XYZ file of C-alpha atoms in Angstrom:
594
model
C 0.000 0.000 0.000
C 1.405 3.279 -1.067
C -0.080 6.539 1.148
C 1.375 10.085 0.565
C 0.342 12.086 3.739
C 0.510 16.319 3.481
C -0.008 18.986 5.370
C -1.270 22.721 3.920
C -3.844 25.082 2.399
C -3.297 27.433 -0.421
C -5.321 29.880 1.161
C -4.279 29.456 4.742
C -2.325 32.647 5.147
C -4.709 34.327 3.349
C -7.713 33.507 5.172
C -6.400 33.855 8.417
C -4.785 37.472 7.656
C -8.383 38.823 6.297
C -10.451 37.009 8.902
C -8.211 37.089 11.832
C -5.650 39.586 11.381
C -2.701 36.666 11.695
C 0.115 38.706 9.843
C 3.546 40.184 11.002
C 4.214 39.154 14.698
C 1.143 37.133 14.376
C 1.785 35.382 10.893
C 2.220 32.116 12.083
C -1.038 31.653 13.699
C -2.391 29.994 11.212
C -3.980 26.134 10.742
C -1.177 24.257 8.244
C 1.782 25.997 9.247
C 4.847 23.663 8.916
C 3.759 22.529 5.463
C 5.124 18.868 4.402
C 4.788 15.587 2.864
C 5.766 12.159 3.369
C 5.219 9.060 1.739
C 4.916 5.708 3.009
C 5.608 2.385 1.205
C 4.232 -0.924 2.619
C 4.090 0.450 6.538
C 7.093 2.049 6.353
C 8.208 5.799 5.702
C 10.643 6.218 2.736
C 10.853 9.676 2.472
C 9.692 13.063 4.102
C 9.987 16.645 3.783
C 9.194 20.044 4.648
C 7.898 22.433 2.275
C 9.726 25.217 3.931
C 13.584 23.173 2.940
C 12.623 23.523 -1.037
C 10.433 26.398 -1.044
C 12.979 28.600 1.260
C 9.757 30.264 2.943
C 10.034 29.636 6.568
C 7.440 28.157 8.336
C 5.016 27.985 4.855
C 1.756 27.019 5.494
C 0.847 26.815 1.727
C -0.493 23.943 -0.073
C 3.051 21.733 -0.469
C 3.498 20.999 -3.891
C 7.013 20.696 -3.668
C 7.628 18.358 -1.179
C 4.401 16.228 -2.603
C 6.382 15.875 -5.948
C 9.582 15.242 -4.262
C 8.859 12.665 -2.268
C 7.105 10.740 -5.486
C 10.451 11.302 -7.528
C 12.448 10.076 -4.699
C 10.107 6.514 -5.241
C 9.996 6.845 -8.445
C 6.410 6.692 -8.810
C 3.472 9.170 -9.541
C 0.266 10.129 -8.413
C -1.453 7.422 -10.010
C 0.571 5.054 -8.307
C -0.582 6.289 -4.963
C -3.357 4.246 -3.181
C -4.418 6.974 -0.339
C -3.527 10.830 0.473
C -4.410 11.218 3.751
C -4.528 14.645 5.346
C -3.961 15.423 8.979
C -6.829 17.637 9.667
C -10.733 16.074 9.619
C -13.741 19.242 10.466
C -16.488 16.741 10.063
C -19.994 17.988 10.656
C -20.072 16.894 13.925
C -16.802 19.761 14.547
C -18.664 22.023 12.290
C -21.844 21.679 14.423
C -20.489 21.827 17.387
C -18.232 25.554 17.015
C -21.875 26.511 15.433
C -23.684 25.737 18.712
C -20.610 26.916 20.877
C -20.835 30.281 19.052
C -24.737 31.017 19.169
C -24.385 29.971 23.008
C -21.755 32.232 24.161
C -22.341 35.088 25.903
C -21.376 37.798 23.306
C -23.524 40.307 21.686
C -25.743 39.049 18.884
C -24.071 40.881 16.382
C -20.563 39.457 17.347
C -22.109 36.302 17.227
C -23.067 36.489 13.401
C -19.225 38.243 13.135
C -18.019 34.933 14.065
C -20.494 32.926 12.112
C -19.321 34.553 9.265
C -15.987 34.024 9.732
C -15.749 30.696 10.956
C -18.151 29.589 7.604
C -16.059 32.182 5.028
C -13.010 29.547 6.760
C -14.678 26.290 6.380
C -16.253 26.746 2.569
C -12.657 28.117 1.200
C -10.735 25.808 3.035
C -11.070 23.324 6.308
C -14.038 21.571 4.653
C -13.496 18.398 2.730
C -14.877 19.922 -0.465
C -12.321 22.647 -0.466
C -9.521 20.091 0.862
C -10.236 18.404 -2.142
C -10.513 21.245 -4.483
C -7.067 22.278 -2.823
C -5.294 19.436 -4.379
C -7.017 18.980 -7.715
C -6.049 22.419 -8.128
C -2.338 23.152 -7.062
C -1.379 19.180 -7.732
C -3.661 19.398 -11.592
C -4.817 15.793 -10.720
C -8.250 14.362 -10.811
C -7.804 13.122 -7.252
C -10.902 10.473 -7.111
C -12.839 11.338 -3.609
C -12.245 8.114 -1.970
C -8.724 8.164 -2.484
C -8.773 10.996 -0.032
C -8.590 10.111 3.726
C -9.041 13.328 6.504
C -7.563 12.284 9.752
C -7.947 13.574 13.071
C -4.875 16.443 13.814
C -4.265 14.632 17.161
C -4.508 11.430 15.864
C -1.892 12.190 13.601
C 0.837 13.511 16.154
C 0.298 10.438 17.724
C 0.437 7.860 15.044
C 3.821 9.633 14.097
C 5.162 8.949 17.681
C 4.117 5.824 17.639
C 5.470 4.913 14.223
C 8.972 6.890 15.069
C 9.375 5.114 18.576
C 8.176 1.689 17.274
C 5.561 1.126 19.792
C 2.216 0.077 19.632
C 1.240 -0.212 23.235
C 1.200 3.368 25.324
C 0.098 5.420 27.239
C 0.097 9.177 25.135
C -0.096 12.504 25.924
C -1.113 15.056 22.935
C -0.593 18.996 23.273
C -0.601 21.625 20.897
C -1.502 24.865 20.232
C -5.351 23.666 18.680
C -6.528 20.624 16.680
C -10.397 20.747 15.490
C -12.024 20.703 18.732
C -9.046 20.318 21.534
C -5.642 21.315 22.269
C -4.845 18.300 24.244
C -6.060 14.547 25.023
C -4.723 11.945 26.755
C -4.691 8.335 26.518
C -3.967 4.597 25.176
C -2.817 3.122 22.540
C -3.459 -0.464 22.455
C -2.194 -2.816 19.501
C -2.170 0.222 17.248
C -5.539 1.527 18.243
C -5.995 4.891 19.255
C -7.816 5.605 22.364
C -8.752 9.080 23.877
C -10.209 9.216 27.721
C -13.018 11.473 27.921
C -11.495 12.552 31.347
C -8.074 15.291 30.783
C -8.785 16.755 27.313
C -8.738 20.382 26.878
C -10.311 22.391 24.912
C -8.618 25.106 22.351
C -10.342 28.204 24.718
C -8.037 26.984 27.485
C -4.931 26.063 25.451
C -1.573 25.996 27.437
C 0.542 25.981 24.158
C -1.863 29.194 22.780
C -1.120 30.421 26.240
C 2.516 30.553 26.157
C 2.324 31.727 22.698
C 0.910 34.863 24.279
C 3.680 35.136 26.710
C 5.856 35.127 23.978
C 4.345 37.735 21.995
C 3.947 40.209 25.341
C 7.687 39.492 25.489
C 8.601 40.504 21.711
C 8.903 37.314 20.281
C 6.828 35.565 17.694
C 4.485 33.409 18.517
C 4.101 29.602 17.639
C 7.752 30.179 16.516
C 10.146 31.377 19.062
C 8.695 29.609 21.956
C 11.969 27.619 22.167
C 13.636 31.146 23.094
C 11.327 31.764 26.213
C 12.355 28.282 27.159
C 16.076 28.744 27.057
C 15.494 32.576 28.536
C 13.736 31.109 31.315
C 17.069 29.222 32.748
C 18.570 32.373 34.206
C 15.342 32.473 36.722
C 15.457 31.186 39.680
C 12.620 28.385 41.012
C 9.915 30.744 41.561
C 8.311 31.240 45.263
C 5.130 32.211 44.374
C 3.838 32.001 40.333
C 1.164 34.178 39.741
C -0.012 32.924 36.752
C -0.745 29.461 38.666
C -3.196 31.650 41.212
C -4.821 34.126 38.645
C -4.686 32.376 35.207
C -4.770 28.730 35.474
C -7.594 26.277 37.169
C -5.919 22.521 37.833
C -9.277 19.613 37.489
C -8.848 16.206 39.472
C -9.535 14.740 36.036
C -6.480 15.914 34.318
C -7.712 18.993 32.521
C -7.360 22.453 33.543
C -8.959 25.907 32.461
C -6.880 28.970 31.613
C -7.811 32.599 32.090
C -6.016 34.787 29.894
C -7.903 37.038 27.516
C -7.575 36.288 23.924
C -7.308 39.787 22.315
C -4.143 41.580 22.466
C -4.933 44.389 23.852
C -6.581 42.897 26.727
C -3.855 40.150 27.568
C -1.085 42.438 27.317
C -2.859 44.523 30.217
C -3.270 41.409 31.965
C 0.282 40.430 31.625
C 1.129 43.942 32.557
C -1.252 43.938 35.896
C 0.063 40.576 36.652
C 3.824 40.971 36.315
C 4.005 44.679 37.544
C 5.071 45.556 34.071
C 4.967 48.273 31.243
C 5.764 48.684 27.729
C 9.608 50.027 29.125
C 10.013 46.947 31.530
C 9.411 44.401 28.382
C 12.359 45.788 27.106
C 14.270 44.887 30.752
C 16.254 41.679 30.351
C 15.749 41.024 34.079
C 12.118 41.405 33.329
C 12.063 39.476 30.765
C 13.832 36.769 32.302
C 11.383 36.781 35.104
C 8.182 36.128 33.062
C 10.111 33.450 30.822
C 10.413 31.687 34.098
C 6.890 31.902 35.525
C 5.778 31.148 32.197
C 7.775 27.658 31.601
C 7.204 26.874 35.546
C 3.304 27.323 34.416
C 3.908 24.918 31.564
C 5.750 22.613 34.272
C 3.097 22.783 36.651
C 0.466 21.830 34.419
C 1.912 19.127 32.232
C 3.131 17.563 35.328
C -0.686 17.463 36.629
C -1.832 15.955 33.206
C 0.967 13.384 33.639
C 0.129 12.351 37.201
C -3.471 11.751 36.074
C -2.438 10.050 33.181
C -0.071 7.706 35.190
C -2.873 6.931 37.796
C -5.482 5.929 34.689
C -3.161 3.644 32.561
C -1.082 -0.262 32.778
C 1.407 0.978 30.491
C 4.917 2.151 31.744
C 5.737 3.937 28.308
C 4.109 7.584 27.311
C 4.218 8.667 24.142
C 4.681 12.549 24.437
C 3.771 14.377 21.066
C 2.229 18.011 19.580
C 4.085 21.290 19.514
C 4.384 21.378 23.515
C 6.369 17.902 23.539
C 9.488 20.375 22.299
C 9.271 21.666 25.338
C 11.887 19.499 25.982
C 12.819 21.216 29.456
C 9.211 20.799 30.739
C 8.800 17.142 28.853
C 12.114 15.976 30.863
C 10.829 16.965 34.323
C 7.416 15.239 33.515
C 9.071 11.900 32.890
C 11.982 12.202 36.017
C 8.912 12.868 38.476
C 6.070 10.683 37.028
C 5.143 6.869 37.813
C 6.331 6.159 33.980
C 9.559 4.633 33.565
C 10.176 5.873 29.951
C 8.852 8.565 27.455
C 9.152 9.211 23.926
C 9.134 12.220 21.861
C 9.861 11.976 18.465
C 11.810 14.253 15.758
C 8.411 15.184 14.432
C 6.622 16.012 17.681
C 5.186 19.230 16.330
C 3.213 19.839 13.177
C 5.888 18.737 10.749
C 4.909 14.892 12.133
C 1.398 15.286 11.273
C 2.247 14.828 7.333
C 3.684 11.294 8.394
C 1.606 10.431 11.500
C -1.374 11.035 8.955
C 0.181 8.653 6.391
C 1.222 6.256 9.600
C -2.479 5.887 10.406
C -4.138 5.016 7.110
C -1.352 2.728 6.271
C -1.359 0.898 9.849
C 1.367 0.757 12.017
C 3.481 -1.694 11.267
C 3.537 -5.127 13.473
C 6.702 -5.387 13.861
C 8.815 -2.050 13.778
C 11.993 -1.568 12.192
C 14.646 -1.754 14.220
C 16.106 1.588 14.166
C 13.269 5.066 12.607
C 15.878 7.804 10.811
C 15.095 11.150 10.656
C 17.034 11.500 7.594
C 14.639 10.946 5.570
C 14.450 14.434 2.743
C 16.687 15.112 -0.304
C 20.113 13.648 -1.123
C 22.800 15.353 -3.540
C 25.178 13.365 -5.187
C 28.975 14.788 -6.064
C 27.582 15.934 -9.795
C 24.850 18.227 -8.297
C 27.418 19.486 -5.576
C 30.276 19.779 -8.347
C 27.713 22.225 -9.834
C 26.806 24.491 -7.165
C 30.515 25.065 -6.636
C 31.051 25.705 -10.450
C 28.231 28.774 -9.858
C 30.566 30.199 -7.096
C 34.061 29.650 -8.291
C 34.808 33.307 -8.400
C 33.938 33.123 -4.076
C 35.136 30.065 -2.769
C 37.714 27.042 -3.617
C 37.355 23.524 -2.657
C 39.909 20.537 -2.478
C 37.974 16.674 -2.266
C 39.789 14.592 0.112
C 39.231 11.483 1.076
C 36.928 9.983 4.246
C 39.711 10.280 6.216
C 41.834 13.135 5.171
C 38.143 15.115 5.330
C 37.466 13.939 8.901
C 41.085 14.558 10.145
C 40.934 17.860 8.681
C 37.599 18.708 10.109
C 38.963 17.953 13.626
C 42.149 20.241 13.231
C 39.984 23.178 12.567
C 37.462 22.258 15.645
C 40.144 22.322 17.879
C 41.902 25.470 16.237
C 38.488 27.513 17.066
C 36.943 27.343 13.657
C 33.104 27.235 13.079
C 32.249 23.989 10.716
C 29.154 24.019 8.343
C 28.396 19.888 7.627
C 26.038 19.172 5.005
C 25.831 15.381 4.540
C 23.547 12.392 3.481
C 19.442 12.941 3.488
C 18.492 16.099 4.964
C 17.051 16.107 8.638
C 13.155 15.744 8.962
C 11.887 18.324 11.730
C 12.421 21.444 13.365
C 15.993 20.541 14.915
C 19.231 19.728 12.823
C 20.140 16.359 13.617
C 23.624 15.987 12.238
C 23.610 16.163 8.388
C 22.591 20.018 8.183
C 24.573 21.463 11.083
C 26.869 23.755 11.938
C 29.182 22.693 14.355
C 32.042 23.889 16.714
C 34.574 23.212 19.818
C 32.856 22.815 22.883
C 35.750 23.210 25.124
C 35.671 26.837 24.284
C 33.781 29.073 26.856
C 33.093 31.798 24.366
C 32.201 29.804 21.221
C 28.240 30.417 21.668
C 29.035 34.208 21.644
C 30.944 33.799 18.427
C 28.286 31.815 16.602
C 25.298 33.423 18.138
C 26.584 36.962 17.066
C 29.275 36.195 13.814
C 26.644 33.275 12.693
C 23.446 32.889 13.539
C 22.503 36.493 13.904
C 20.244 35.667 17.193
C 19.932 36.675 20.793
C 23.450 36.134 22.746
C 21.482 34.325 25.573
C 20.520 31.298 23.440
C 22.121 28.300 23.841
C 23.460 25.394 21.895
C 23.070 21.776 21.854
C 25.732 19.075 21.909
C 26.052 16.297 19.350
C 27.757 13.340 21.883
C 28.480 9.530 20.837
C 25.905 7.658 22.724
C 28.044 4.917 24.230
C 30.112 8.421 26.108
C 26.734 10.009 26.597
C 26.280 8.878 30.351
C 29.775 9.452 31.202
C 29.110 13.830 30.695
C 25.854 14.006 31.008
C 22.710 12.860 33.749
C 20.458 10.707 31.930
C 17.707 10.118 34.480
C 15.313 7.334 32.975
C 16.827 7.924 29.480
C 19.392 5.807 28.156
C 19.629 7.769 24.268
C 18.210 10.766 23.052
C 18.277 11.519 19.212
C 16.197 13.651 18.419
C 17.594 16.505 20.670
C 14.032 16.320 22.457
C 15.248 15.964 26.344
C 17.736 18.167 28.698
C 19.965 16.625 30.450
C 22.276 18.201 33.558
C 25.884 18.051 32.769
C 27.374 16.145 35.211
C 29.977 18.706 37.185
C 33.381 17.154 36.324
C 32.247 18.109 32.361
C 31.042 21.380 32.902
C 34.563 23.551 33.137
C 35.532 20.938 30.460
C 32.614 21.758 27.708
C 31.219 25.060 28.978
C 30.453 26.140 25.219
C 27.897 22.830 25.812
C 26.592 24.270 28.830
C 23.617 26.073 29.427
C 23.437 29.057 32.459
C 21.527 26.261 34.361
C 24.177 23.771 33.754
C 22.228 21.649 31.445
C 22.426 20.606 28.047
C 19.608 19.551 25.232
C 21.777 17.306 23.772
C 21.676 13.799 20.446
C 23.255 10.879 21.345
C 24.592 9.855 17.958
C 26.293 5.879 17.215
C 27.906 4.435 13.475
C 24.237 3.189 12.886
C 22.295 6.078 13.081
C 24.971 8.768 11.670
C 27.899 7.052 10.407
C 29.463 10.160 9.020
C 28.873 12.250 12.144
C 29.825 9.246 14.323
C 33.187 8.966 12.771
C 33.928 12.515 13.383
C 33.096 12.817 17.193
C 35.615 9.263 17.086
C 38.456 11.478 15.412
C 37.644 14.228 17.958
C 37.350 12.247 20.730
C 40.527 10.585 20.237
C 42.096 14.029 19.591
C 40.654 16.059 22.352
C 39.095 13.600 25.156
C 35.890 14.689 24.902
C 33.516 13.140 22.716
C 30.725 15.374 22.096
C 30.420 18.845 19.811
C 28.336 22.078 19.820
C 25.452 21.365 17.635
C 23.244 24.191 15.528
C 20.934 24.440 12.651
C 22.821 25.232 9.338
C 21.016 28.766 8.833
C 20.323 31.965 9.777
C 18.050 33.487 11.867
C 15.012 33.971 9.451
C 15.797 31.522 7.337
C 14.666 27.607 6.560
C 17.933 25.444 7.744
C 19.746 24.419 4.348
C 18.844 21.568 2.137
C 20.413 21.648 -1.269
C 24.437 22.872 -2.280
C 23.278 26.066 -3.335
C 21.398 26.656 -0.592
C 24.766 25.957 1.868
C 26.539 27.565 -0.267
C 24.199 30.798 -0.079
C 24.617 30.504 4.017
C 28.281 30.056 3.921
C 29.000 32.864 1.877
C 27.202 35.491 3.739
C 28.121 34.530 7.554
C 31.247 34.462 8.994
C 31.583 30.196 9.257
C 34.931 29.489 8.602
C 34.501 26.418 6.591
C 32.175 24.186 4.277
C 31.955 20.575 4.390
C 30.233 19.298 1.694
C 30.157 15.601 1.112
C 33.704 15.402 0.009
C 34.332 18.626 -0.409
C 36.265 20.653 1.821
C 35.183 24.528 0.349
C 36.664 27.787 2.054
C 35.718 31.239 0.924
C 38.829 32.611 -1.633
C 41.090 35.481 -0.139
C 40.157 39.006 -1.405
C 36.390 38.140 -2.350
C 34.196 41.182 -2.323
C 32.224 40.958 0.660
């Protein structure tokens, strides 16, 4: 059985900026952002990708064409070939009916009420409703897709499905969060030999969102929301514990059954007073780094606090031992780690996909089946490969800007180490590109660890970004113990857990370390990464430490890299000191105009 699953609407940003003013700060508050496809062969995925990696718009939530065709080339097959598209988002008229009656019942003016009406059925007709999903992908994909070939799947059930597939269970207990699916923003859980399960007790509806209300924390702090999250997160380490968290008293209700209500206004206007009343702050405070930092850390101790309660009453309802963690709020990986060190579960699973980039495959996952027997290791490499000719030609473009030698496996590796250790910053682009938010090894840029100031160098000569953000370590998973406090974890690949680093490391890798002393870091073997494996060896054996700094080949702004030209592109207008591409070693020529 052959099932492409895809996520995106042609009209999504449109829609939402007329009916909802998401645009600017607010431009990813959308339904479809994270735009991808993946196909899946016989139970098992064979390729993925996000729209954003071949499209170069960040974060697209348009219909993805690109990534559909892709990953049919990459099988060698074509849309006729394909038994099912599934499609991770199902408004039935059950959904349908039930925001109609949820509208006329609420307690706003009548007028308001048709406001909303009109919106919400302006949305549905041009594009959540199967007729317009449909019309969606005749149209941008010029197919005569026959009806029945089309599957809608539940949003949640597709996070899930792709945590299931990418851990290889099909027993657990699960735990899905997210900013909103068609009714809820989280549900809890069993799966049971494949077979989704949702308790009626602990789900949450999208009014009381946790992920929607962090979002908003973000925003009042100058961020963007349901994008820089992660930087709130890493912000909120230079808090201390908090005493006393307002938001827990004034904003958030805890139920015995696992749910909870949150009181936060939704308009801007009104939750930035809120924020203001509630935090003693003012338009010149948000600007206060101290300030700042203090919110960031009530905010991720809310997000503690209440994940932790969903997670006790999960662990009380359920046999199973294993949780499957998935949905945007899962990459909370600070808040996801605490969960499984204090909770009755003895392991917990987040997967490379967690947020909405896994839906495309989780949707796919669930129409095919998952498989009976899982494979014994799921890759996140799983997008476009370039071979030497295709790389050959991207360096022909840029001959006049940079030279290249092409060395050997060994001469490249052993060369790669001597400019680690001499302080240089490394751009790797190898294999299949990564699948999901977080470079995993093969589109990285990566550095010396032992070198206290490194972050600042990258953060500012690099990456372009905030000097307070941190960096994750890339460490060979037989070493990983040995620097770093595991807890209940024995690997973690997908960079989705924080680990402390364990004090006779820190003064050793403090480019690694986090204020807090922690690190998010991927344990990496030959298996898994054989490239990137061989490299932390070489280093290993050179320096004694067998781990590196860790960061998305890009720039802030920007989709991380996926083809030559695109690394190319990066390399040439940062400061990285070196290219290594496949074979190629490529530095930028002496005298280049800048």
């Amino acid at each position: 059985m052959i099932v492409v699953g895809y996520n995106g609407f042609t009209r999504s940003a449109e829609l939402f900026a007329k009916l909802y003013g998401a645009t600017g700060v607010d431009r990813h508050q959308l339904i479809g952002h994270d735009a991808s496809a993946a196909l899946v062969v016989d139970g098992e995925v064979v390729a993925a990708v996000e729209e954003e990696r071949l499209s170069r718009a960040k974060k697209t939530s348009d219909f993805p064409v690109h990534a559909i065709r892709w990953c049919l080339r990459q099988a060698g097959i074509g849309l006729d070939d394909v038994d099912v598209f599934a499609f991770p988002w199902r408004f039935a008229p059950e959904v349908v009916d039930r925001t109609i009656r949820d509208i006329a019942d609420g307690g706003m003016p009548v007028v308001a009420k048709f406001d909303q009406l009109g919106r919400a059925g302006e949305l549905y007709t041009g594009m959540l409703g199967r007729a317009a999903v449909h019309a969606d992908f005749m149209t941008r994909m010029d197919y005569p897709l026959d009806p029945n070939s089309l599957a809608l799947v539940p949003h949640h059930t597709a996070h899930l499905m792709c945590g299931a597939y990418v851990a290889g269970v099909r027993d657990a207990a699960f735990l899905v969060s997210d900013g909103r699916a068609e009714t809820h923003s989280a549900v809890m859980g069993e799966l049971r030999g494949g077979v989704m399960r949702a308790f009626e007790q602990g789900s949450v509806g999208m009014d009381d969102s946790l992920a929607m209300a962090y979002g908003k924390i973000t925003r009042y702090l100058g961020f963007v929301p349901n994008n820089d999250e992660y930087k709130v997160m890493g912000l909120a380490a230079y808090a201390p514990p908090p005493t006393r968290n307002p938001l827990l008293v004034n904003a958030v209700q805890l139920n015995e059954d696992g749910s909870y209500r949150i009181f936060i206004p939704g308009e801007k206007k009104a939750y930035y007073s809120f924020f203001d009343a509630l935090f003693e702050g003012d338009s010149e405070k948000r600007e206060d780094f101290e300030f700042r930092v203090k919110v960031a850390g009530l905010a991720q101790h809310m997000v503690e606090a209440v994940t932790a309660h969903q997670v006790r009453v999960l662990g009380a309802a359920t046999e199973f031992d294993t949780l499957l963690f998935e949905g945007g709020l899962a990459l909370n990986c600070v808040a996801g780690t605490k969960m499984l060190q204090r909770s009755s579960f003895a392991a917990m699973e987040v997967g490379f996909g967690a947020s909405d980039p896994g839906v495309s495959i989780g949707a796919a996952v669930h129409v095919a089946g998952l498989p009976e027997r899982p494979a014994a290791t799921r890759t996140p490499y799983l997008g476009p490969a370039y071979d030497e000719a295709e790389m050959l030609s991207a360096l022909a473009e840029h001959e006049d800007d940079v030279e290249w030698a092409e060395l050997d496996a060994a001469q490249l590796t052993a060369r790669t180490v001597e400019l680690l250790t001499g302080k240089k910053v490394v751009a790797w682009f190898q294999g299949r590109t990564e699948y999901g938010p977080r470079a995993l090894g093969n589109r990285s840029i990566l550095a010396d660890p032992r070198f206290p100031d490194i972050k600042d160098v990258i953060n500012l000569r690099v990456k372009h970004r905030e000097p307070f953000r941190p960096f994750a370590p890339v460490v060979l998973a037989s070493e990983a113990p040995r620097l770093f406090d595991l807890g209940k974890k024995t690997v973690s690949p997908y960079m989705t857990f924080v680990f402390p680093v364990r004090a006779e490391y820190r003064d050793r890798i403090p480019g690694a370390c986090h204020v807090d002393g922690t690190a998010r870091i991927q344990t990496v073997d030959g298996a898994a990464n054989p490239e990137l494996s061989a490299l932390l060896h070489a280093f290993s054996a050179s320096t004694g430490v067998p781990c590196l700094l860790n960061t998305s080949f890009n720039v802030a702004g920007e989709p991380i890299v996926c083809s030559p030209r695109d690394a190319l592109r990066c390399f040439l207008k940062t400061e990285i000191d070196q290219l290594v591409m496949g074979r190629f070693m490529v530095a930028k020529r002496s005298g280049r105009d800048a």
